[in-house]
XYZ file of C-alpha atoms in Angstrom:
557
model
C 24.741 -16.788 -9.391
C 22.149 -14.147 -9.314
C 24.610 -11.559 -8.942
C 27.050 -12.843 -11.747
C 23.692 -13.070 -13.710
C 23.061 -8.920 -12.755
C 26.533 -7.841 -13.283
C 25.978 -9.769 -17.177
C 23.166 -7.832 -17.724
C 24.191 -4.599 -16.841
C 27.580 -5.079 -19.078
C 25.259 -5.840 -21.970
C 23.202 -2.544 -21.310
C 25.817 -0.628 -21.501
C 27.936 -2.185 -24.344
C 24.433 -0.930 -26.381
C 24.322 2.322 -24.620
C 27.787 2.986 -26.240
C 27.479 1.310 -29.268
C 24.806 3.880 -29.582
C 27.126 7.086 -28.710
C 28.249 7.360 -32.442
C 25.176 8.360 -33.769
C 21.628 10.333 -33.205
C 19.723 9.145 -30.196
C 16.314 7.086 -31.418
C 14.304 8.612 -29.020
C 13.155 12.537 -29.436
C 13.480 14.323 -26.356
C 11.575 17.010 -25.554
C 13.402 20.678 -24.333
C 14.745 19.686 -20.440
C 13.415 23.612 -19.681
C 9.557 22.897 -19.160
C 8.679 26.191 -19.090
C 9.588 26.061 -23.133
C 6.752 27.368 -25.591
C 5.023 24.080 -27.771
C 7.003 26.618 -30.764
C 10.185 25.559 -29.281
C 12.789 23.761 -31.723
C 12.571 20.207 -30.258
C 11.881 16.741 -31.547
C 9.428 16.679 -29.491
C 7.177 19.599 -31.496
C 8.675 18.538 -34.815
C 6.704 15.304 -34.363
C 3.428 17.348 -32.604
C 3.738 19.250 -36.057
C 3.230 16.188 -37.550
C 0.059 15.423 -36.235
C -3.547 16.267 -37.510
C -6.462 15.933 -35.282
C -4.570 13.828 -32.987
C -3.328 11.820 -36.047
C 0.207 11.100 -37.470
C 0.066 12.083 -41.375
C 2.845 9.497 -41.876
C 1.933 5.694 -39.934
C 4.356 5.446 -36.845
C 4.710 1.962 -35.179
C 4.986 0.930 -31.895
C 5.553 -1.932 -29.854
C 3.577 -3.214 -27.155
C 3.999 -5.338 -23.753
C 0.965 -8.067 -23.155
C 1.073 -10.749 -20.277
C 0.823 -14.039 -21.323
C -0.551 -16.213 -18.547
C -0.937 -19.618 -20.746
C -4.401 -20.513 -19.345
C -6.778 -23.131 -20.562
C -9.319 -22.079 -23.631
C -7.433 -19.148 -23.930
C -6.428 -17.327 -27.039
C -2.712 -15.905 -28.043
C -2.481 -12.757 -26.062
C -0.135 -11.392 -28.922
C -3.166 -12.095 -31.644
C -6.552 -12.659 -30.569
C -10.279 -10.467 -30.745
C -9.428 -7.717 -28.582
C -5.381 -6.880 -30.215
C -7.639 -6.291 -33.270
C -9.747 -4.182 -31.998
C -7.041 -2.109 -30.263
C -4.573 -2.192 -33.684
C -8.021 -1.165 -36.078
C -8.945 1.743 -33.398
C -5.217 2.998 -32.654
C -4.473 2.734 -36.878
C -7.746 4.512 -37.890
C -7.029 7.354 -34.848
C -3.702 8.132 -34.437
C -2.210 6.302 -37.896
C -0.314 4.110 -35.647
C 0.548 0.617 -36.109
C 0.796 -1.947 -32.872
C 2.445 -5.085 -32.747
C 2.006 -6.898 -28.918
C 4.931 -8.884 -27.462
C 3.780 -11.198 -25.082
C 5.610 -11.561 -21.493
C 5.267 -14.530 -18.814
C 2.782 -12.984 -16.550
C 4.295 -15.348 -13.637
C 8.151 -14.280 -14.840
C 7.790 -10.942 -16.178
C 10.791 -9.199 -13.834
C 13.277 -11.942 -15.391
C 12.151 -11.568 -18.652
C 12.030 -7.806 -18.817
C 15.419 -7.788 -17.124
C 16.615 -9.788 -20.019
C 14.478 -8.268 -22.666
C 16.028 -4.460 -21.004
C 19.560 -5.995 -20.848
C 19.422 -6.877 -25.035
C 18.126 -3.092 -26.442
C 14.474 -5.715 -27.056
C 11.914 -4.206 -24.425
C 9.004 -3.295 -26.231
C 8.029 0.422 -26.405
C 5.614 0.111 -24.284
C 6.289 -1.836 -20.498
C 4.360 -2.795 -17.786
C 5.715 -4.207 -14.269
C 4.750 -4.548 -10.859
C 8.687 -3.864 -9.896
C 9.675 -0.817 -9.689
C 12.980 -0.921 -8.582
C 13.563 -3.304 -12.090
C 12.790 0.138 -13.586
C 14.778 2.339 -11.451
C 17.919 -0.175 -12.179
C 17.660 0.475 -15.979
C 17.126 3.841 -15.792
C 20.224 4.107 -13.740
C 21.672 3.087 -16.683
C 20.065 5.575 -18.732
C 17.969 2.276 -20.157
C 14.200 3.977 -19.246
C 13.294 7.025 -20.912
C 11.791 10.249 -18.499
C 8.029 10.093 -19.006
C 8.120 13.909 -17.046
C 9.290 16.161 -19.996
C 6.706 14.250 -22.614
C 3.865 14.031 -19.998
C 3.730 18.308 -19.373
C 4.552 18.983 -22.954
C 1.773 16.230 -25.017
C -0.727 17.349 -22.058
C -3.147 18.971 -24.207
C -2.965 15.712 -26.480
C -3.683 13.066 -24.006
C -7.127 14.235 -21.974
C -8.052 10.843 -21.927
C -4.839 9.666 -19.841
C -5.316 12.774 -17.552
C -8.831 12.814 -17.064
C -8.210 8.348 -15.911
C -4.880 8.373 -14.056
C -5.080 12.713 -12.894
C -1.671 13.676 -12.628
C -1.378 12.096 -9.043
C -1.106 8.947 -10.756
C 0.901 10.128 -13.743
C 3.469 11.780 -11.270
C 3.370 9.197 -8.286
C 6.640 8.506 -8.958
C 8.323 11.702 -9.558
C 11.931 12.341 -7.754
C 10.997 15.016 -5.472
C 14.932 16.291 -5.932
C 15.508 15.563 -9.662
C 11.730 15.620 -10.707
C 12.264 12.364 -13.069
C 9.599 10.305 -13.702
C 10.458 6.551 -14.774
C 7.066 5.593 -14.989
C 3.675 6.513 -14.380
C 0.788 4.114 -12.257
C -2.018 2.434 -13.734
C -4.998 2.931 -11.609
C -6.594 0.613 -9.190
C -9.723 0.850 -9.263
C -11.149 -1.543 -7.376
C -9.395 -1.329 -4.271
C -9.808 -5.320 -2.761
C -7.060 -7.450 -2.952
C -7.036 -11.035 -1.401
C -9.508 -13.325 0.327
C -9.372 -17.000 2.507
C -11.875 -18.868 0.643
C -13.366 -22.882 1.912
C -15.694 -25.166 0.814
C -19.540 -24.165 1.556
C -20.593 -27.664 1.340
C -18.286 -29.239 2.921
C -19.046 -26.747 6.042
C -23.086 -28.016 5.661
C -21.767 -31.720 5.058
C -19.725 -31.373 8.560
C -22.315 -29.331 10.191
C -19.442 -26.682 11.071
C -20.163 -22.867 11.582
C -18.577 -20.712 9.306
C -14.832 -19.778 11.508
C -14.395 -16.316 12.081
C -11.547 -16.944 14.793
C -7.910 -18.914 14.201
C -8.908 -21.185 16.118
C -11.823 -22.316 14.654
C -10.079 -21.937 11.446
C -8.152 -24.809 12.270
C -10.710 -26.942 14.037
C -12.110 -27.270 10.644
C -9.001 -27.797 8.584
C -8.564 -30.682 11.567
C -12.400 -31.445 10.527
C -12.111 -31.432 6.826
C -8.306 -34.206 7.412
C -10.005 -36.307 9.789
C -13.697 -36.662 7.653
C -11.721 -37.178 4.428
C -13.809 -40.583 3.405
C -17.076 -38.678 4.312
C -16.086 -35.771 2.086
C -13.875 -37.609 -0.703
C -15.274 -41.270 -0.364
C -12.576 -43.264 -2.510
C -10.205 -40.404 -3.269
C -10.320 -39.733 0.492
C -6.145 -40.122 0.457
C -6.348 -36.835 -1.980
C -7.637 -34.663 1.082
C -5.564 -30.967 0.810
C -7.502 -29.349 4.044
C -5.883 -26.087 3.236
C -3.824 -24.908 0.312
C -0.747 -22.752 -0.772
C 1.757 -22.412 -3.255
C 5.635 -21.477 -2.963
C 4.874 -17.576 -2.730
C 3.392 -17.985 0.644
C 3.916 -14.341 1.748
C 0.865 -13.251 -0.571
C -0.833 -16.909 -0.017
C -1.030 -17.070 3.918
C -1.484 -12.856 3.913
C -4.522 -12.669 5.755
C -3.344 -15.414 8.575
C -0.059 -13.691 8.313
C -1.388 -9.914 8.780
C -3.278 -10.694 11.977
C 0.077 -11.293 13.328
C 1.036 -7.766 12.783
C 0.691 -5.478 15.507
C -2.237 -2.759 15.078
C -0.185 -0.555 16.909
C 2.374 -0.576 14.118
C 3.162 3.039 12.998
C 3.009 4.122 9.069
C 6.328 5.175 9.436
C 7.614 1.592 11.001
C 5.343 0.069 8.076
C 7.273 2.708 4.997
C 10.626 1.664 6.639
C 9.641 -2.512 6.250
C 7.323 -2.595 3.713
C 9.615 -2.281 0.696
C 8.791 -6.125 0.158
C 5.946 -6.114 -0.982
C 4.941 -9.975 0.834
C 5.474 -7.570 4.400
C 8.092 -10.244 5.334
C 9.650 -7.379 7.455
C 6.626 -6.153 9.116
C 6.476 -7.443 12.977
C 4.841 -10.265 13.664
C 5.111 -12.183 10.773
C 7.184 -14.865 11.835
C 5.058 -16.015 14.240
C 2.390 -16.508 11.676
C 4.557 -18.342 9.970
C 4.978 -20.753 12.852
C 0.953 -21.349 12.905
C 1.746 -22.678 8.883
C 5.008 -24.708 10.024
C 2.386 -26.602 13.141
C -0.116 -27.149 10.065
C 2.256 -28.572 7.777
C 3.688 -30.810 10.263
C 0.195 -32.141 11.052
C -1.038 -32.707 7.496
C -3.274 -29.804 7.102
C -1.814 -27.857 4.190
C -0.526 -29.784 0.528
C 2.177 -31.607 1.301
C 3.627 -30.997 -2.433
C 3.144 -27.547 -2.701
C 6.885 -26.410 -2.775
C 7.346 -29.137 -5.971
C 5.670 -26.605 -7.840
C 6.541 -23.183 -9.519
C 5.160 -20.095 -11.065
C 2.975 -20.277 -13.423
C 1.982 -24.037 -12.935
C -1.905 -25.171 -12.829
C -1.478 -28.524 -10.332
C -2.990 -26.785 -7.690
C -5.435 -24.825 -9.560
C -6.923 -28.633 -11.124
C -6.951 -30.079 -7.067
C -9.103 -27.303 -6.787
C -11.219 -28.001 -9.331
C -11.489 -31.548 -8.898
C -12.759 -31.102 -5.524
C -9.613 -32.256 -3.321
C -9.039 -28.765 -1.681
C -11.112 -27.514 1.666
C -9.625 -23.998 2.010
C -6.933 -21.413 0.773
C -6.261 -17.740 0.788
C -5.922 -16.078 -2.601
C -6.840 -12.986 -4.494
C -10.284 -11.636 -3.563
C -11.643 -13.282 -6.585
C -9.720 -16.249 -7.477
C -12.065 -18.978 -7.607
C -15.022 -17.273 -9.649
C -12.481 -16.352 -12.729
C -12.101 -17.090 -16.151
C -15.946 -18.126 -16.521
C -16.383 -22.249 -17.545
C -12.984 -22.770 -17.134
C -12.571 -21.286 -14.028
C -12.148 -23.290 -10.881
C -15.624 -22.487 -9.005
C -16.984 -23.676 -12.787
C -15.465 -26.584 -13.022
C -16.175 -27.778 -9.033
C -19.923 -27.666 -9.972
C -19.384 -29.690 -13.151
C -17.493 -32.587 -11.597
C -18.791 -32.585 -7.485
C -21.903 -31.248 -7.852
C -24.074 -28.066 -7.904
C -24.363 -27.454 -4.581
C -20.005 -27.331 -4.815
C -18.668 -23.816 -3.960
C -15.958 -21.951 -2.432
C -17.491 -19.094 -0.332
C -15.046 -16.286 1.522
C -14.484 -15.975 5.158
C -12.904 -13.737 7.846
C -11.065 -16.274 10.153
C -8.127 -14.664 11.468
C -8.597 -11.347 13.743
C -5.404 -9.192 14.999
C -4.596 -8.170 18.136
C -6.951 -5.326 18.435
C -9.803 -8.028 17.412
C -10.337 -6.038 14.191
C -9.792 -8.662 10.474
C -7.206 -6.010 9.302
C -5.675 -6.164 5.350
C -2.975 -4.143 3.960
C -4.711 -2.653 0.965
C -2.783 -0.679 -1.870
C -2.639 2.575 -2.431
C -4.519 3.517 -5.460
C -1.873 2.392 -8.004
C -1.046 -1.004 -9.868
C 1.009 -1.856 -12.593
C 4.135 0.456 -13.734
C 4.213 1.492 -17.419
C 7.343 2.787 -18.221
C 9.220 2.984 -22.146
C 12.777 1.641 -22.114
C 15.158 4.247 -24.011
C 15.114 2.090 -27.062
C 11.206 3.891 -27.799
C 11.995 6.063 -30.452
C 7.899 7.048 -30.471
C 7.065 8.358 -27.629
C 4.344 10.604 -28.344
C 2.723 7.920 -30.236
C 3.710 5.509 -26.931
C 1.496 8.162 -25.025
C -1.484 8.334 -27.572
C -1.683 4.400 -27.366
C -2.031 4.898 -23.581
C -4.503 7.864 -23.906
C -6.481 5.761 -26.741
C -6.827 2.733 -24.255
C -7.568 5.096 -21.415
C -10.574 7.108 -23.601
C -14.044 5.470 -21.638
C -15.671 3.780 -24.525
C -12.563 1.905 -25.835
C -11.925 0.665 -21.617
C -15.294 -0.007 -21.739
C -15.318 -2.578 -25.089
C -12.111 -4.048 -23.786
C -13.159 -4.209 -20.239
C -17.084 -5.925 -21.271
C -17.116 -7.299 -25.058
C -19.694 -7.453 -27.079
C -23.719 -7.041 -26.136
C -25.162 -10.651 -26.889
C -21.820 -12.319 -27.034
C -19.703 -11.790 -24.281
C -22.477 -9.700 -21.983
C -26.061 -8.232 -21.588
C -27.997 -5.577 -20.259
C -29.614 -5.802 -17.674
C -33.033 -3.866 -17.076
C -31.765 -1.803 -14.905
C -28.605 -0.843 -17.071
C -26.403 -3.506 -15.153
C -23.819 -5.418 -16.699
C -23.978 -9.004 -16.867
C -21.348 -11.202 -18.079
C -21.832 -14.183 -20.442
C -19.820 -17.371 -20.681
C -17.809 -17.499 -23.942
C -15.205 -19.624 -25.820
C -13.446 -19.237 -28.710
C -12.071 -16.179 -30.153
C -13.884 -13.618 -27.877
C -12.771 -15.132 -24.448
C -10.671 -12.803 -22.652
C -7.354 -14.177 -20.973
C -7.115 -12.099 -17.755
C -10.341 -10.399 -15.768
C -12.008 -7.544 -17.521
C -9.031 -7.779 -19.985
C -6.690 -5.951 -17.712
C -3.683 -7.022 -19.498
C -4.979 -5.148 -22.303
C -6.404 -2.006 -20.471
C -2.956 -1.615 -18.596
C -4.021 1.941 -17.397
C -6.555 0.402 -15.057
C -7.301 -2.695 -12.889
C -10.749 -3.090 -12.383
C -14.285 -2.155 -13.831
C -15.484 0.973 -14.461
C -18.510 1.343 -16.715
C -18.393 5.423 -16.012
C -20.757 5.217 -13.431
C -20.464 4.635 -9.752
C -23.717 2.991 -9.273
C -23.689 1.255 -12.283
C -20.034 -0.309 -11.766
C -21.788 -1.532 -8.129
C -24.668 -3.216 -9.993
C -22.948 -5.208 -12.364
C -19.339 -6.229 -10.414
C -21.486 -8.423 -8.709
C -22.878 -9.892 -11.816
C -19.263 -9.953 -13.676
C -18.987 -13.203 -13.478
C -20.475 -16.102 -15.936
C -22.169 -18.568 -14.099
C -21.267 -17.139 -10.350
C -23.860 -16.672 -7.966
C -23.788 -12.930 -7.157
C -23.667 -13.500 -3.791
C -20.353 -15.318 -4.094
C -19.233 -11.738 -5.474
C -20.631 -9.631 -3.344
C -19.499 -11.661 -0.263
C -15.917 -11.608 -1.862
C -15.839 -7.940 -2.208
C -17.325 -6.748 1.188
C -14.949 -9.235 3.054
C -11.869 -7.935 0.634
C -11.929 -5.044 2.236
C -12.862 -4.760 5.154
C -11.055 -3.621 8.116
C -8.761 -2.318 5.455
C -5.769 -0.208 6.272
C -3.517 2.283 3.545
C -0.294 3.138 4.201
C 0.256 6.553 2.813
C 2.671 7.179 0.149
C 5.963 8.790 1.173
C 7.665 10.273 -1.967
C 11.521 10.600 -0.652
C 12.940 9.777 -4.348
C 15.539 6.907 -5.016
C 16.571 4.810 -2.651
C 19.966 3.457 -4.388
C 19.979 0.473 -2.110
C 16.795 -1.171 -3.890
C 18.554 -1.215 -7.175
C 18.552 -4.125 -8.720
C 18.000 -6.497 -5.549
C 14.089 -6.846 -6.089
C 14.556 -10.289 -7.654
C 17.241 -11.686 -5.525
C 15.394 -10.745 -2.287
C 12.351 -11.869 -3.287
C 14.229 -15.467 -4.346
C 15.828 -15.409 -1.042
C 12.203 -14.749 1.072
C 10.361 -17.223 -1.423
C 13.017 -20.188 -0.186
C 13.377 -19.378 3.236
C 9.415 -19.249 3.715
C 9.354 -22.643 1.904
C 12.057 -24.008 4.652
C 10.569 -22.423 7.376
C 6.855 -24.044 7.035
C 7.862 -27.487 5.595
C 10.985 -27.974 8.382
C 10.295 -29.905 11.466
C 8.611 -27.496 14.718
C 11.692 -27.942 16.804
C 13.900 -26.533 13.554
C 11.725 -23.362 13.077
C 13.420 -20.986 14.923
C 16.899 -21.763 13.285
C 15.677 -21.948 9.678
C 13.723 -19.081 10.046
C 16.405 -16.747 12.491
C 19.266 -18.420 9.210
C 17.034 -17.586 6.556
C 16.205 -14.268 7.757
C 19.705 -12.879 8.687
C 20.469 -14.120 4.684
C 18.318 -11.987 3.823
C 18.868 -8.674 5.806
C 22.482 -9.613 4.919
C 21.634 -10.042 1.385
C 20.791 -6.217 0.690
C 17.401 -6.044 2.745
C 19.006 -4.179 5.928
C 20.755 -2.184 3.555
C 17.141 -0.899 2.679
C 15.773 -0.360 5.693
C 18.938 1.564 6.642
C 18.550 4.157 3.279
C 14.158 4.362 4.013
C 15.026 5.231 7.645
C 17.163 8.180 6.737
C 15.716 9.410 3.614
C 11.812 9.071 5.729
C 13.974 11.809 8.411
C 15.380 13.735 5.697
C 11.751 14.454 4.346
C 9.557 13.702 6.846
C 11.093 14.519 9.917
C 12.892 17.972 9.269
């Protein structure tokens, strides 16, 4: 089905790739020859011509991706506070009018598939898959940010002086020098934690685990002293929690399971899935979640429930879950109506979710996977006929005191200063919440706060969240990261077996995870050795086959 589906959307592509043939292109290219003076005779200086201090003299308008991530006391991400703030600035700077198009945060690949496939992406896209973007552009369906990046340089210090062209060309085809899309910064480098209940710990009299083993003595603890913990809603007991993308929900049991010895090169070659299913190792922590399932230590519901829905976010809050693992700051989020909030408000003050380092690898060190310094892709689909003003919107939300207002609010409303120049954040409802952390679906060119100073951005992370204890924070962070290990980037351009299969592999892993943890222990081996083989069989050996000789054609001449 999923292939019929691709095959559909690639016909549609290019039925409006050649509808277009009989006319001008939309978009304005600039000269293919770099090396061209800013004089030169392209579209691309016709439209710098038109510019004045930066601004268009005649209004341009551009279209804008937003995530939409339909959470509680939120606002519409399309139309709230901080679009107006972004439309007023970008309008009164650059004469440039921006309408947002909001995007399921939870199924953005399928929707910008479909949005691609119509001629309907917005101008501007973000997506954490690249090869979704290397499919379309393929099809001559992405525009090549290259050619506009070198020739608008002098216009856009703001998006050079964030990103540096290592981000801006992190993607660039060392043979063809195309660049699809450029990579938002991480800034903040920490990326998941396994969180459990402090009280329950003091309640049970249990240590905090920093082995496997007594990881699971106290899930064992937490089941079997459910009417001590939960009195009358003792039958509600989740010991340990996870949702259907269990690759990124069991990662930290799952990567101490890995091998320390694994090479970078072994880890390139796998590590195109971005859940490490391929890494060595894994399976077997899998096994560890199939034994807990089958003794009634994790959800027993959790694969009823798909992206994007809240059940298991409300257990937490209600008080029913002992432990999960989850991004580094899950639980201290989205201020009152965030989960560690709304704990305190029904359990009990004392009611918290604290993070741990449980599960050590075979070298005895607590290793994570952390990303390189990139996050999201931005990339403009060929339909952007405004690409320098494309680029302008991403140097205008890039330029430090317009991050800053987007990433912190207002002083008095949405944070204060602290004495010592720290940043505190304030609860707030209403029109001036902010739908994602630090609004980083608005400030797409970076994940993660940066005030402009490193000291201050240490100071106030820890205080960046309404109604946290800071010590939550800076527990979360410190524990994030460490024994942390990067993978270096190896640039050896397209690999042409990728294309398109991100989805469909990721579909395939998702359901054969589920299987492998919910089936009974003596069925383990089969589902997961079936489910596997599908897999490799589906396009993923196909993958590893292309890495491994494109890593020796550049790395080991």
């Amino acid at each position: 089905m999923r292939r019929t589906i691709s095959i559909l959307l690639v016909c549609f592509m290019l039925v409006g790739l050649l509808a277009g043939c009989g006319s001008e292109p939309a978009s304005t290219s600039p000269s293919p020859d770099t090396s061209a003076p800013a004089e030169s005779t392209s579209a691309g200086s016709a439209q710098d011509a038109e510019l004045v201090d930066r601004k268009f003299t005649k209004t341009r308008s551009i279209t804008v991706e937003v995530y939409d991530r339909g959470n509680d006391g939120g606002t519409p991400p399309e139309n709230n506070f901080y679009t107006n703030f972004i439309k007023e600035g970008m309008l009164r700077d650059h004469n440039v009018e921006v309408t947002f198009v909001p995007v399921g945060r939870w199924t953005e690949v399928e929707e910008i598939n479909n949005l691609l496939a119509a001629g309907d992406a917005p101008d501007i896209c973000v997506t954490y898959s690249y090869p979704t973007i290397q499919t379309y552009a393929n099809m001559g369906g992405v525009l090549d940010m290259g050619p506009y990046l070198r020739e608008y340089k002098d216009l856009l210090p703001n998006l050079y002086g964030l990103l540096t062209e290592r981000n801006l060309f992190w993607n660039e085809d060392p043979e063809t020098g195309t660049v699809w899309a450029i990579e938002a910064l991480l800034f903040n480098n920490a990326r998941i934690n396994t969180f459990v209940r402090e009280d329950w710990l003091k309640k049970l009299n249990l240590p905090e685990p920093t082995t496997l083993e007594e990881f699971e003595n106290m899930l064992r603890a937490f089941k079997n002293n459910a009417q001590l913990l939960l009195g009358s809603e003792a039958k509600q007991m989740i010991p340990f929690s996870i949702s259907y993308d269990i690759g990124w929900r069991a990662d930290h049991l799952l990567a101490a399971f890995v091998p320390d010895s694994m090479t970078d090169k072994e880890a390139y070659i796998n590590g195109f899935d971005d859940r490490h299913i391929l890494y060595p190792g894994i399976k077997e922590g899998v096994r560890v979640l199939n034994k807990w399932y089958n003794e009634g230590l994790i959800w027993q519901d959790f694969n009823l429930y798909g992206a994007g829905d809240t059940t298991e976010d409300n257990l937490m809050k209600a008080g029913y879950v002992g432990s999960f693992i989850h991004n580094w700051d899950y639980p201290y989020r989205n201020g009152e109506e965030g989960i560690q909030a709304n704990l305190q408000k029904l359990v009990g003050p004392d009611a918290a979710y604290i993070a741990v380092a449980p599960f050590k690898n075979d070298a005895g060190v607590y290793r994570k996977f952390l990303a390189n310094p990139i996050d999201r892709k931005i990339f403009f689909p060929s339909t952007n006929d405004e690409p320098l003003a494309s680029l302008l919107y991403l140097d205008w939300i890039s330029k430090l005191e317009n991050r800053r207002f987007l990433q912190i609010g207002e002083e008095g409303v949405t944070h204060e200063v602290m004495p010592d120049g720290a940043i505190k954040t304030l609860a707030v409802t209403g029109e001036k919440i902010m739908n994602s952390p630090n609004n980083i679906d608005y400030t797409i060119t970076i994940n993660g706060l940066d005030l402009g100073d490193p000291e201050l951005n240490a100071k106030s992370l820890a205080l960046n969240y309404a109604g946290v204890d800071a010590r939550y924070i800076e527990r979360a962070f410190e524990l994030s990261k460490k024994d942390g290990r990067i993978i270096p980037q190896f640039n050896v351009g397209e690999i042409k077996a990728e294309e398109g299969m991100g989805p469909a592999l990721a579909s395939k892993r998702d359901n054969f995870l589920v299987q492998a943890v919910c089936c009974p222990p003596d069925q383990f081996d089969a589902v997961w050795d079936a489910g596997m083989q599908d897999y490799l069989n589906s396009g993923g050996q196909a993958i590893i086959d292309e890495r491994a000789a494109k890593f020796a054609q550049f790395y080991e001449k």
